[in-house]
mmCIF file of N, CA and C in Angstrom:
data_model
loop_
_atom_site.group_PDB
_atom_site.id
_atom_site.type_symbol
_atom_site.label_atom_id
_atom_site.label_comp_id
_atom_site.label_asym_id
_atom_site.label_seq_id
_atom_site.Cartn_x
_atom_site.Cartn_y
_atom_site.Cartn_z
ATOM 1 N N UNK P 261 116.900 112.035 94.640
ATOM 2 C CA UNK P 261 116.027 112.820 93.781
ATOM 3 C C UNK P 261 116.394 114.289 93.924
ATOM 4 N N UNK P 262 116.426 115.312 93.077
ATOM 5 C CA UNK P 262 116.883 116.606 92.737
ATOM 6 C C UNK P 262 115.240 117.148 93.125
ATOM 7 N N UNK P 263 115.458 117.923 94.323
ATOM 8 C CA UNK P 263 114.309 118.601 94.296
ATOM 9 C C UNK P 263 114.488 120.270 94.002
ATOM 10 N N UNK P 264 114.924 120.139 92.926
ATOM 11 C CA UNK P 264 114.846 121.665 92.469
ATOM 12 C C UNK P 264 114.072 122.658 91.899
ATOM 13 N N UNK P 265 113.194 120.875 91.205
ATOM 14 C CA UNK P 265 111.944 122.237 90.673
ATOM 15 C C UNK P 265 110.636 122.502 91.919
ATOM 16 N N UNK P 266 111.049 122.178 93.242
ATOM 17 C CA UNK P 266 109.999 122.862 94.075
ATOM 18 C C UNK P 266 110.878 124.222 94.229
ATOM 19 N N UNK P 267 110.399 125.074 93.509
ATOM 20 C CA UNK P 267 110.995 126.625 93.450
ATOM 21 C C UNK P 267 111.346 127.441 94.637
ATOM 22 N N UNK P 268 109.730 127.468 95.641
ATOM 23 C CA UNK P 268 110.070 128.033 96.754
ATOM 24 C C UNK P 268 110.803 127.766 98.223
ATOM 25 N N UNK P 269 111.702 126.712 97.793
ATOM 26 C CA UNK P 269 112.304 126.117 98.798
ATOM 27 C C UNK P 269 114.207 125.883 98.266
ATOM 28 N N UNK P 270 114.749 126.459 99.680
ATOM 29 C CA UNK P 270 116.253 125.878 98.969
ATOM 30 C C UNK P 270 116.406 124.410 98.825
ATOM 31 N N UNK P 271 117.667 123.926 97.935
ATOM 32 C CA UNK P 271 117.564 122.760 97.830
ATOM 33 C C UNK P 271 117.847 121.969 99.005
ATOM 34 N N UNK P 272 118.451 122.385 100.397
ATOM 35 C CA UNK P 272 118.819 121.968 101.288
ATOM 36 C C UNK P 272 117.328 122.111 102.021
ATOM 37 N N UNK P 273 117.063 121.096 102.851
ATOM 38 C CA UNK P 273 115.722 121.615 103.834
ATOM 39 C C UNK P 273 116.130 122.228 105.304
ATOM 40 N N UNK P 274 115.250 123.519 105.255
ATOM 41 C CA UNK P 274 115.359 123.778 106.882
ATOM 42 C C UNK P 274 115.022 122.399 107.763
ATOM 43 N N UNK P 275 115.703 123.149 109.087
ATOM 44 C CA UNK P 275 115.694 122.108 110.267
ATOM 45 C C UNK P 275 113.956 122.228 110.901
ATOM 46 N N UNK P 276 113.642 120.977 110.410
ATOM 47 C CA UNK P 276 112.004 121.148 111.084
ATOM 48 C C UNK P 276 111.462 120.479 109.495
ATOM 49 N N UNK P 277 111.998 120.217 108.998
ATOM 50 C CA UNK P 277 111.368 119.770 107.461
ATOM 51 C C UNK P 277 111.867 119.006 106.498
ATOM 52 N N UNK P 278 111.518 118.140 105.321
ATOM 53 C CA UNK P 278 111.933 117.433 104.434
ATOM 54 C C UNK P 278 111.220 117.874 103.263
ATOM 55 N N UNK P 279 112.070 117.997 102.112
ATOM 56 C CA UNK P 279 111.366 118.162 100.804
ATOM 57 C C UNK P 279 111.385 116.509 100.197
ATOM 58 N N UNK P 280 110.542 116.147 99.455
ATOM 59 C CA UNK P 280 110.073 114.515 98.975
ATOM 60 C C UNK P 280 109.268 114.739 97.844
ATOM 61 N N UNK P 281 109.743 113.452 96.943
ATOM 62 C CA UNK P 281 108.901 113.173 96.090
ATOM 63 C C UNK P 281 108.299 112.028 96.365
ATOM 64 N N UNK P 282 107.933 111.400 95.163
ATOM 65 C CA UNK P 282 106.685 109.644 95.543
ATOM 66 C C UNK P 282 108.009 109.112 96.119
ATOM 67 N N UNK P 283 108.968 108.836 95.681
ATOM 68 C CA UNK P 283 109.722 107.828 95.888
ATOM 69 C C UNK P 283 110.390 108.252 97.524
ATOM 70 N N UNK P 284 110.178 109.323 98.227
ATOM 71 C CA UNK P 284 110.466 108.978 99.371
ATOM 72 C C UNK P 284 109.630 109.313 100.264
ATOM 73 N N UNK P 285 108.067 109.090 99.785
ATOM 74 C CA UNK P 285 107.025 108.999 100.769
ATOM 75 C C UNK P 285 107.092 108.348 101.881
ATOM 76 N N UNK P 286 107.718 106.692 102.248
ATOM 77 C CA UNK P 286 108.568 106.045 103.235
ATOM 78 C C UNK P 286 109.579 106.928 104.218
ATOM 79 N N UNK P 287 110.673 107.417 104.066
ATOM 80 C CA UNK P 287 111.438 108.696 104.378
ATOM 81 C C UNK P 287 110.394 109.744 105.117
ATOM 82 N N UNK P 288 108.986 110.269 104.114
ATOM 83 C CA UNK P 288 108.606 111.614 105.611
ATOM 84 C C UNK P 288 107.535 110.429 106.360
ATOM 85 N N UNK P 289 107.265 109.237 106.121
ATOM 86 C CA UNK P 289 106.226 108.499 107.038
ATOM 87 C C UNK P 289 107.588 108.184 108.235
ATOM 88 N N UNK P 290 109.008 107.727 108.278
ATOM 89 C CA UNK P 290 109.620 107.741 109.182
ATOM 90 C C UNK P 290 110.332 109.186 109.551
ATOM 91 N N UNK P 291 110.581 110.082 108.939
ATOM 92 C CA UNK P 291 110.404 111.446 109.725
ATOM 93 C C UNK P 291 109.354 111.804 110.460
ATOM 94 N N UNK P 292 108.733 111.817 110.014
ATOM 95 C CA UNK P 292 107.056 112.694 110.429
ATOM 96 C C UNK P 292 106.751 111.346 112.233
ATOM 97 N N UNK P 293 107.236 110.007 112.057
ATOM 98 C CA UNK P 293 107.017 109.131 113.507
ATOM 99 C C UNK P 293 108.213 109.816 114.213
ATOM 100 N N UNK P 294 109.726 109.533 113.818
ATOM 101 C CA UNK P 294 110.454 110.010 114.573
ATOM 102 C C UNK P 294 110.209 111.431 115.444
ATOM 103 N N UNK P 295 109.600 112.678 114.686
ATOM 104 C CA UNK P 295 109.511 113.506 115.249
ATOM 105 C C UNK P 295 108.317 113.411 116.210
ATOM 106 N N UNK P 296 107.125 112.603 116.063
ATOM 107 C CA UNK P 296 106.219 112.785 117.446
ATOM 108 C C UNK P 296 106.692 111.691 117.972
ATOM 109 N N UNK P 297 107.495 111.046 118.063
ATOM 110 C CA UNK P 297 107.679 109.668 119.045
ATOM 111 C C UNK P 297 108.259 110.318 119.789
ATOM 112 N N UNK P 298 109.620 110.996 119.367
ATOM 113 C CA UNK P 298 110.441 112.023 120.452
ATOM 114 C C UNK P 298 109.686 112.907 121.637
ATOM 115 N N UNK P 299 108.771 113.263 120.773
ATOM 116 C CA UNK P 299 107.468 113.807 122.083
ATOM 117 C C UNK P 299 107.333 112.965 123.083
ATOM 118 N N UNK P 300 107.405 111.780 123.012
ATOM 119 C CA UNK P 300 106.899 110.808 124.169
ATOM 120 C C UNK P 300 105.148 110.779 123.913
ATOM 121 N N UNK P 301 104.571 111.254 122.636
ATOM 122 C CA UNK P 301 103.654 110.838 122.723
ATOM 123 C C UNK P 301 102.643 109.217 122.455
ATOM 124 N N UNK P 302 101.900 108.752 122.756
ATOM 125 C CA UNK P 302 101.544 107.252 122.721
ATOM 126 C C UNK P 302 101.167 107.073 121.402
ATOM 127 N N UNK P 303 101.131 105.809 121.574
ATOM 128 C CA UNK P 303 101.267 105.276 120.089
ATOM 129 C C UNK P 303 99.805 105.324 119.434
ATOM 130 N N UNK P 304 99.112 105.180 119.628
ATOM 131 C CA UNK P 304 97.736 105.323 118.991
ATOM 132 C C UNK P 304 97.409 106.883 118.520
ATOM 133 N N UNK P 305 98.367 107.784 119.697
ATOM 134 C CA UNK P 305 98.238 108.878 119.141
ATOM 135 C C UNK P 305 98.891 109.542 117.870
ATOM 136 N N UNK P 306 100.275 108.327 117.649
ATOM 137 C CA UNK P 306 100.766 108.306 116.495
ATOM 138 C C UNK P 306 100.853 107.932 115.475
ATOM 139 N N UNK P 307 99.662 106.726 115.060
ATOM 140 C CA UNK P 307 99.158 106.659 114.238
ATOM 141 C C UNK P 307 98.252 107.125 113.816
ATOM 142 N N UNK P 308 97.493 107.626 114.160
ATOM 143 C CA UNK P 308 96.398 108.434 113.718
ATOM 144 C C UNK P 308 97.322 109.854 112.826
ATOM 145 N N UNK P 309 98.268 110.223 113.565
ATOM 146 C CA UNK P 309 99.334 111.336 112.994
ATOM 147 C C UNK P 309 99.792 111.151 112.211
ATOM 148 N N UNK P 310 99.855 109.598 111.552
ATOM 149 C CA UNK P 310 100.639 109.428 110.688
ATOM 150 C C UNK P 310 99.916 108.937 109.203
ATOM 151 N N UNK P 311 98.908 108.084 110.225
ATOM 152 C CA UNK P 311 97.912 108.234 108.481
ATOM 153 C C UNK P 311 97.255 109.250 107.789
ATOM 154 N N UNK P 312 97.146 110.449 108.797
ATOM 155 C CA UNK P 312 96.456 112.025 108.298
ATOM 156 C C UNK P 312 98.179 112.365 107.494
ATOM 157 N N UNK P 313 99.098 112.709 107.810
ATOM 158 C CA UNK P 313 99.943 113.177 107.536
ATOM 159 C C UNK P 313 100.572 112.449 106.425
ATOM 160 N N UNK P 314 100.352 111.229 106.048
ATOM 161 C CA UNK P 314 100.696 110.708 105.070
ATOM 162 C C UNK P 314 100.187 110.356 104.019
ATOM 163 N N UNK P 315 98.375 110.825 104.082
ATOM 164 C CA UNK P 315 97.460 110.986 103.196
ATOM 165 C C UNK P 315 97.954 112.196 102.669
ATOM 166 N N UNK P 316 98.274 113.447 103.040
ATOM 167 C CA UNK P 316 98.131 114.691 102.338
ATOM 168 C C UNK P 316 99.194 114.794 102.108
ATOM 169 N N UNK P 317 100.715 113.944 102.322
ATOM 170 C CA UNK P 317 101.579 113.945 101.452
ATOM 171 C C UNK P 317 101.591 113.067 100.573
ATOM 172 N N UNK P 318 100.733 112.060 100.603
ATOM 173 C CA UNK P 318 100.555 111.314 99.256
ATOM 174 C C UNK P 318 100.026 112.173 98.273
ATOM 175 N N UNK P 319 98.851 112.906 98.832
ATOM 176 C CA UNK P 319 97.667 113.605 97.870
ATOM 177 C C UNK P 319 99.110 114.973 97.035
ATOM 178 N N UNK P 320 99.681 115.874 97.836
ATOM 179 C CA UNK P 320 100.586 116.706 97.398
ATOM 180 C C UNK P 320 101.524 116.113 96.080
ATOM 181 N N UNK P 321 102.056 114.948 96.314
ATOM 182 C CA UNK P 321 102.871 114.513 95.127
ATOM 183 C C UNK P 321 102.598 113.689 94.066
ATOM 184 N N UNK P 322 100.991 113.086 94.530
ATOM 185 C CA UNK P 322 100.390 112.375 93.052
ATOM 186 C C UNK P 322 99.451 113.450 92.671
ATOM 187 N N UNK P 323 98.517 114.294 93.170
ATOM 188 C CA UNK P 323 98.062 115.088 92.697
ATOM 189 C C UNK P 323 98.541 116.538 92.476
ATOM 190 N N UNK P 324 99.257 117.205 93.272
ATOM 191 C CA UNK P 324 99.848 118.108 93.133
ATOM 192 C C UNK P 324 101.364 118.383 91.934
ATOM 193 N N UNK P 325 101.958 119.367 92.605
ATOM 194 C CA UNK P 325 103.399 119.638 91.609
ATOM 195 C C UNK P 325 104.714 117.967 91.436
ATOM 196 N N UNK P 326 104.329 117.062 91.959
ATOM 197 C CA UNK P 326 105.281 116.135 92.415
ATOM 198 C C UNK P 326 106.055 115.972 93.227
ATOM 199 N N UNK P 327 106.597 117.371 93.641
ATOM 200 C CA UNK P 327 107.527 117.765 95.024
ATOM 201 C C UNK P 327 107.163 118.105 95.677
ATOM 202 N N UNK P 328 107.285 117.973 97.253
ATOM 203 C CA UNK P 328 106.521 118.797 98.161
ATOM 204 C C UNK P 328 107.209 119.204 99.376
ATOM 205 N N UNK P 329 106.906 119.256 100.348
ATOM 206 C CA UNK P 329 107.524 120.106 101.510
ATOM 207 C C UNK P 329 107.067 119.555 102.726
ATOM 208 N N UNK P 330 107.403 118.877 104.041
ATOM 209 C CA UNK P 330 106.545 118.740 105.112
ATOM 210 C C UNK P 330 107.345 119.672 105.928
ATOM 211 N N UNK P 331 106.456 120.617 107.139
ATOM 212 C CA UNK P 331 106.940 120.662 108.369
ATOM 213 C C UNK P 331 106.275 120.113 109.151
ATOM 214 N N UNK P 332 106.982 119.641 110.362
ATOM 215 C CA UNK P 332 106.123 119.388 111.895
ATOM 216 C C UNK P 332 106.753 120.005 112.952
ATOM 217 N N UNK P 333 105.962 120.551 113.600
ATOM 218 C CA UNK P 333 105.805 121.573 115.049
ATOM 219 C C UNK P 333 105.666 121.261 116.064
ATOM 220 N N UNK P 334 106.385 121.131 117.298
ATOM 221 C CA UNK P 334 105.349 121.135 118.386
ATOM 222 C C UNK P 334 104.906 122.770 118.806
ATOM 223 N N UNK P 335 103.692 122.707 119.023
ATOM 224 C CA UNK P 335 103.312 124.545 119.360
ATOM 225 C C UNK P 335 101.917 124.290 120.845
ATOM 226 N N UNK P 336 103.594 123.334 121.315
ATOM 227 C CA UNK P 336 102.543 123.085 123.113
ATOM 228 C C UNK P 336 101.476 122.375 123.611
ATOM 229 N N UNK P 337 100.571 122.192 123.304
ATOM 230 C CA UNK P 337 99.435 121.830 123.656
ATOM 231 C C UNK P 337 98.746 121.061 121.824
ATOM 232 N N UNK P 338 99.971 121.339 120.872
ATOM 233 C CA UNK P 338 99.101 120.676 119.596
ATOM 234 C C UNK P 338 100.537 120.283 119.046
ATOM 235 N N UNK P 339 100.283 119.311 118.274
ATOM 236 C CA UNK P 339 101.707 119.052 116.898
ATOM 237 C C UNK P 339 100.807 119.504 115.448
ATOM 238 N N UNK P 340 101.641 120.637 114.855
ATOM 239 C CA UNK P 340 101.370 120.475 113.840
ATOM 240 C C UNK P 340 102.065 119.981 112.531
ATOM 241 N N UNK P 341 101.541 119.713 111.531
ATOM 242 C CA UNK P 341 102.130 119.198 110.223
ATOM 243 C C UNK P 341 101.791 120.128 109.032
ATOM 244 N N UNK P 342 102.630 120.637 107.989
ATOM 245 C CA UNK P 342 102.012 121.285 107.501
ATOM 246 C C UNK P 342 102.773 120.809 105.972
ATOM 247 N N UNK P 343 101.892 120.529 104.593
ATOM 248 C CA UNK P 343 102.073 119.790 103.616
ATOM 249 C C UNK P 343 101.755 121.436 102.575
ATOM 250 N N UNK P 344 103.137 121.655 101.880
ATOM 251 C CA UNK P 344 103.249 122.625 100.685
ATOM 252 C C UNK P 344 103.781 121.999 99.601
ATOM 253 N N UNK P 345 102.843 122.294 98.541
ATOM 254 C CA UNK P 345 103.004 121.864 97.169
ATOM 255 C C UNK P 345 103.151 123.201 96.222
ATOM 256 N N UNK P 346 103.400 122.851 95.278
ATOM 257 C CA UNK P 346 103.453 124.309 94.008
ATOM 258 C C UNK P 346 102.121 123.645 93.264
ATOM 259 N N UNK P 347 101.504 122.933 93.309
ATOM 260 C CA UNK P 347 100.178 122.533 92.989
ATOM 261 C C UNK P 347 99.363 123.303 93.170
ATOM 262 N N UNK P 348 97.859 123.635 91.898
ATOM 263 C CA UNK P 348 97.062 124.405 92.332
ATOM 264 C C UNK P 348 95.748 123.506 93.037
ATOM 265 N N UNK P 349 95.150 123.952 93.733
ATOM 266 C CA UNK P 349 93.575 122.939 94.359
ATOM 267 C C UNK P 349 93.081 123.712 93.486
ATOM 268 N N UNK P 350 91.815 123.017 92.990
ATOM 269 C CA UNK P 350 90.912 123.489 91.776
ATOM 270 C C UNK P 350 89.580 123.548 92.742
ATOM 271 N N UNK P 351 89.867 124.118 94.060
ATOM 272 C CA UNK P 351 88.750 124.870 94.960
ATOM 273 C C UNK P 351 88.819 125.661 95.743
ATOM 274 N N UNK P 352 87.934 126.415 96.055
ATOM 275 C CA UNK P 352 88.502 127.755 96.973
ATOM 276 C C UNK P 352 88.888 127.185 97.982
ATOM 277 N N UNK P 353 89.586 128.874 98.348
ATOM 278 C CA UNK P 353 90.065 127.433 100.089
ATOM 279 C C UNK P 353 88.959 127.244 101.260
ATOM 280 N N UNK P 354 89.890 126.684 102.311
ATOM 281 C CA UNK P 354 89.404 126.393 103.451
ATOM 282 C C UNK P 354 88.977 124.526 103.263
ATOM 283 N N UNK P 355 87.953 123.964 103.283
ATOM 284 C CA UNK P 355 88.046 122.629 103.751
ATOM 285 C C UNK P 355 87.736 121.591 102.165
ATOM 286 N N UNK P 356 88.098 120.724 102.189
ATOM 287 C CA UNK P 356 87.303 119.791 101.350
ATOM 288 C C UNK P 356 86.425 119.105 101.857
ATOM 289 N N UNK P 357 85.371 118.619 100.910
ATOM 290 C CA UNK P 357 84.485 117.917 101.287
ATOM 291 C C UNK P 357 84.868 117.055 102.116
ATOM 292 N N UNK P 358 83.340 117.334 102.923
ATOM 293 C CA UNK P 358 83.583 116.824 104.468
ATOM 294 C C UNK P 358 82.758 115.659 104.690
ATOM 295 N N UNK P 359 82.044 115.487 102.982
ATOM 296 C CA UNK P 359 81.094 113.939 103.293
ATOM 297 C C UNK P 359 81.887 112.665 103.390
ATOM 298 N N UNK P 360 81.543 111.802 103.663
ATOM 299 C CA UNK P 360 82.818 110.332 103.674
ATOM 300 C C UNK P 360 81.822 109.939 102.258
ATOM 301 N N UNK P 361 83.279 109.321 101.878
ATOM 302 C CA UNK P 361 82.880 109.108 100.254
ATOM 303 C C UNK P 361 81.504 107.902 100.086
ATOM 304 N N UNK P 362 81.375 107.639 99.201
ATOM 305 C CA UNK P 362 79.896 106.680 99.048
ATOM 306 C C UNK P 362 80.415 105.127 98.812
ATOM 307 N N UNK P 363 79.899 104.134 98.501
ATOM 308 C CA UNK P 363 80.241 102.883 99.309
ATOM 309 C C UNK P 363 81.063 102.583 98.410
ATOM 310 N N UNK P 364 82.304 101.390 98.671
ATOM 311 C CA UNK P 364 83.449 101.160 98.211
ATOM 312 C C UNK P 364 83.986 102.159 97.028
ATOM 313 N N UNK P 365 84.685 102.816 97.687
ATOM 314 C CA UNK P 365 85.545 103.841 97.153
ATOM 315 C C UNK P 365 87.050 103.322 96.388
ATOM 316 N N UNK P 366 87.161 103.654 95.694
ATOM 317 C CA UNK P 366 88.564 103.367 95.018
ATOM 318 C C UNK P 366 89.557 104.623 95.377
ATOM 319 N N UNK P 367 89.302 105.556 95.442
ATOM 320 C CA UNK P 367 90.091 106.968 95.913
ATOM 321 C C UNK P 367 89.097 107.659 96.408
ATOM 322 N N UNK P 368 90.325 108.770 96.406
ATOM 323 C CA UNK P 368 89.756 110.391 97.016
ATOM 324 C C UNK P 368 89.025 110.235 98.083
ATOM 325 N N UNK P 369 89.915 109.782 99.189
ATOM 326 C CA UNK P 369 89.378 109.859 100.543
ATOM 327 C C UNK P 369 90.669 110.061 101.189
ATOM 328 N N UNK P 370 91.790 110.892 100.517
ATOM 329 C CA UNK P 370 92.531 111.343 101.252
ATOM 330 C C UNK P 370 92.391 111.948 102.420
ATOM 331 N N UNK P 371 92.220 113.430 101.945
ATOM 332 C CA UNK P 371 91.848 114.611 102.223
ATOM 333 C C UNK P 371 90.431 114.590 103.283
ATOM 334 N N UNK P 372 89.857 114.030 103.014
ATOM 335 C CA UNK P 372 88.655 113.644 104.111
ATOM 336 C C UNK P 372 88.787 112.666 105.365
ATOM 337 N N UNK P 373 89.816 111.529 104.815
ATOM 338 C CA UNK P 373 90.317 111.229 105.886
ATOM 339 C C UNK P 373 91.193 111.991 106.637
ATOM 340 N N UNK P 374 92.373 112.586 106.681
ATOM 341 C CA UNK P 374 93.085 113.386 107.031
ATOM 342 C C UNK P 374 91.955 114.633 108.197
ATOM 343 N N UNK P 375 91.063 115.057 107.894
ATOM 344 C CA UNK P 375 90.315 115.999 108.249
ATOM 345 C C UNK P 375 89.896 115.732 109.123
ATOM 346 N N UNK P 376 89.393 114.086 108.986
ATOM 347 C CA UNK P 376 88.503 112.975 110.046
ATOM 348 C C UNK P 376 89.277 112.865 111.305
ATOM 349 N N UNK P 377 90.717 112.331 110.838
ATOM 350 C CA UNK P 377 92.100 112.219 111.816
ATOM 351 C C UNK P 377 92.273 113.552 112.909
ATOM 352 N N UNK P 378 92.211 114.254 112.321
ATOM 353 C CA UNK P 378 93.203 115.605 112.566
ATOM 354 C C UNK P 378 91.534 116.844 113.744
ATOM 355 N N UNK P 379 92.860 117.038 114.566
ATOM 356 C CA UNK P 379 92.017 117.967 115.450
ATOM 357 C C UNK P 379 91.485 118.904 114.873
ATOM 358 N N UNK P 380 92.531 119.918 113.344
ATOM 359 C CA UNK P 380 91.626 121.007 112.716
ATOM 360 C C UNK P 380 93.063 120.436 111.404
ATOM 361 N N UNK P 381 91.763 121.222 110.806
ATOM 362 C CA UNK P 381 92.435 120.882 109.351
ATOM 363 C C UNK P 381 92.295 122.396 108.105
ATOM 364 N N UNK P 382 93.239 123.011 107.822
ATOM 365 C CA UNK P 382 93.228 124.150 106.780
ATOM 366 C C UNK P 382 93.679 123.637 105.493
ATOM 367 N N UNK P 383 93.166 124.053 104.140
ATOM 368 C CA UNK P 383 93.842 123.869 103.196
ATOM 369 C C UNK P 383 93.990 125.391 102.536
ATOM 370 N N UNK P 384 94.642 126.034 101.985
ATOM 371 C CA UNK P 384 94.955 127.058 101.729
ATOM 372 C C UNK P 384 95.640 126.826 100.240
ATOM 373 N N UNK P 385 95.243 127.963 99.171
ATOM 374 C CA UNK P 385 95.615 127.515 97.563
ATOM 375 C C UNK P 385 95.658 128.797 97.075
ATOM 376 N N UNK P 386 96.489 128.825 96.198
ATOM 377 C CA UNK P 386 96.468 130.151 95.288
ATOM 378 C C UNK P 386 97.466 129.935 93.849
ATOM 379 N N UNK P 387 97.881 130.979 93.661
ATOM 380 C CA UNK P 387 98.662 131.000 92.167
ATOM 381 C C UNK P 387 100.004 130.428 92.313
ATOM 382 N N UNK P 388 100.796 130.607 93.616
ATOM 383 C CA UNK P 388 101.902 129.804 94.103
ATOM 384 C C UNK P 388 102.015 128.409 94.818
ATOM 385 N N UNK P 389 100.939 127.801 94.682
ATOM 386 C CA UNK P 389 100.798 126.654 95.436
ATOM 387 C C UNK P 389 99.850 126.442 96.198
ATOM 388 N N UNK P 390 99.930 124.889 96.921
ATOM 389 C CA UNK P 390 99.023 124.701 97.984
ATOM 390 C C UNK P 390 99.490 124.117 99.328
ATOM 391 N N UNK P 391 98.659 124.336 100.441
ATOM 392 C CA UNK P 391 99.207 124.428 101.456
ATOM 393 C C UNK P 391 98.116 123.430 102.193
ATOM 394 N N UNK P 392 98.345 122.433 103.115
ATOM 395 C CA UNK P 392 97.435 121.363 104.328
ATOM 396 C C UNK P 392 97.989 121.670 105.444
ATOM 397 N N UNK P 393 97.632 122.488 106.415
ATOM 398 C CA UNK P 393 97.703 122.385 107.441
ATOM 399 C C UNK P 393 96.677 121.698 108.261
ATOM 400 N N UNK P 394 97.335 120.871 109.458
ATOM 401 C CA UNK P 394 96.892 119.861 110.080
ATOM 402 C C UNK P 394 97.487 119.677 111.510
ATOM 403 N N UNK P 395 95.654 120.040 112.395
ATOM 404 C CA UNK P 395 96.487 120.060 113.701
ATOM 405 C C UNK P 395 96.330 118.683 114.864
ATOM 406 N N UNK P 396 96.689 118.508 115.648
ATOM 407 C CA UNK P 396 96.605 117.481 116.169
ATOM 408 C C UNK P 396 96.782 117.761 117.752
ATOM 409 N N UNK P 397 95.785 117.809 118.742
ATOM 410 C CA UNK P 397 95.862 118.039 120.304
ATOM 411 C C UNK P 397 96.922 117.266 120.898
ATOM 412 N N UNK P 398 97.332 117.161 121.765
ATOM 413 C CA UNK P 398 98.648 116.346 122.235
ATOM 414 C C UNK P 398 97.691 115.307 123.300
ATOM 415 N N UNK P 399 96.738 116.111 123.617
ATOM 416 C CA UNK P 399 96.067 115.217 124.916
ATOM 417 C C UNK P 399 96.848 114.958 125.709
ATOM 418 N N UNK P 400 97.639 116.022 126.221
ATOM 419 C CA UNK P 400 98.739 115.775 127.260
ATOM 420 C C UNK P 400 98.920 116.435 128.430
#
């Protein structure tokens, strides 16, 4: 896939990141494990990392611009993940709703799950895009 129309990114990805569309949502769910498995962190702690992190790159490329951006960090004592789209959020920033959705849900429990998962959770939006940051304690 030609990811060229994510504008603010070269077409090559820095080291620490993958640019993806739908079709290689598979690709950052095995990036995004490879990089905390290498941590040596446990496995329960990596799934939980991986269903937050793979909700808000689902949410970035079906709801957002189609292309998107992951990084992941270690920054010591937390891993972070951080999901950029050229998508606008049609809410101010800071959190999405933080209620759990109402009984059998068909969607939109990305983003709330992800929040649920995740030690702290930012969403950040403006005229150039949108941004999920998502942190995760190492418990280590």
């Amino acid at each position: 896939m030609s990811h060229q129309s994510l504008h603010r990114f070269s077409p090559r990805p820095a080291p620490g990141e993958i640019v993806f569309g739908v079709a290689e949502l598979q690709a950052v769910r095995a990036y995004a494990a490879a990089y905390v498995r290498a941590l040596g962190l446990a496995d329960d702690w990596v799934a939980d990392f991986l269903v937050a992190t793979n909700e808000v790159a689902t949410n970035a490329v079906i709801h957002g611009a189609g292309v998107a951006r992951l990084r992941v960090w270690d920054a010591g004592g937390q891993v972070v993940a951080e999901v950029y789209d050229e998508g606008v959020w049609p809410r101010a920033e800071g959190e999405p709703e933080l209620e759990p959705p109402g009984p059998y849900p068909t969607g939109g429990m990305g983003l709330w799950l992800a929040h649920t998962v995740a030690s702290g959770f930012r969403l950040s939006t403006g005229a150039t895009g949108t941004t999920v940051t998502l942190w995760f304690d190492r418990g280590c």
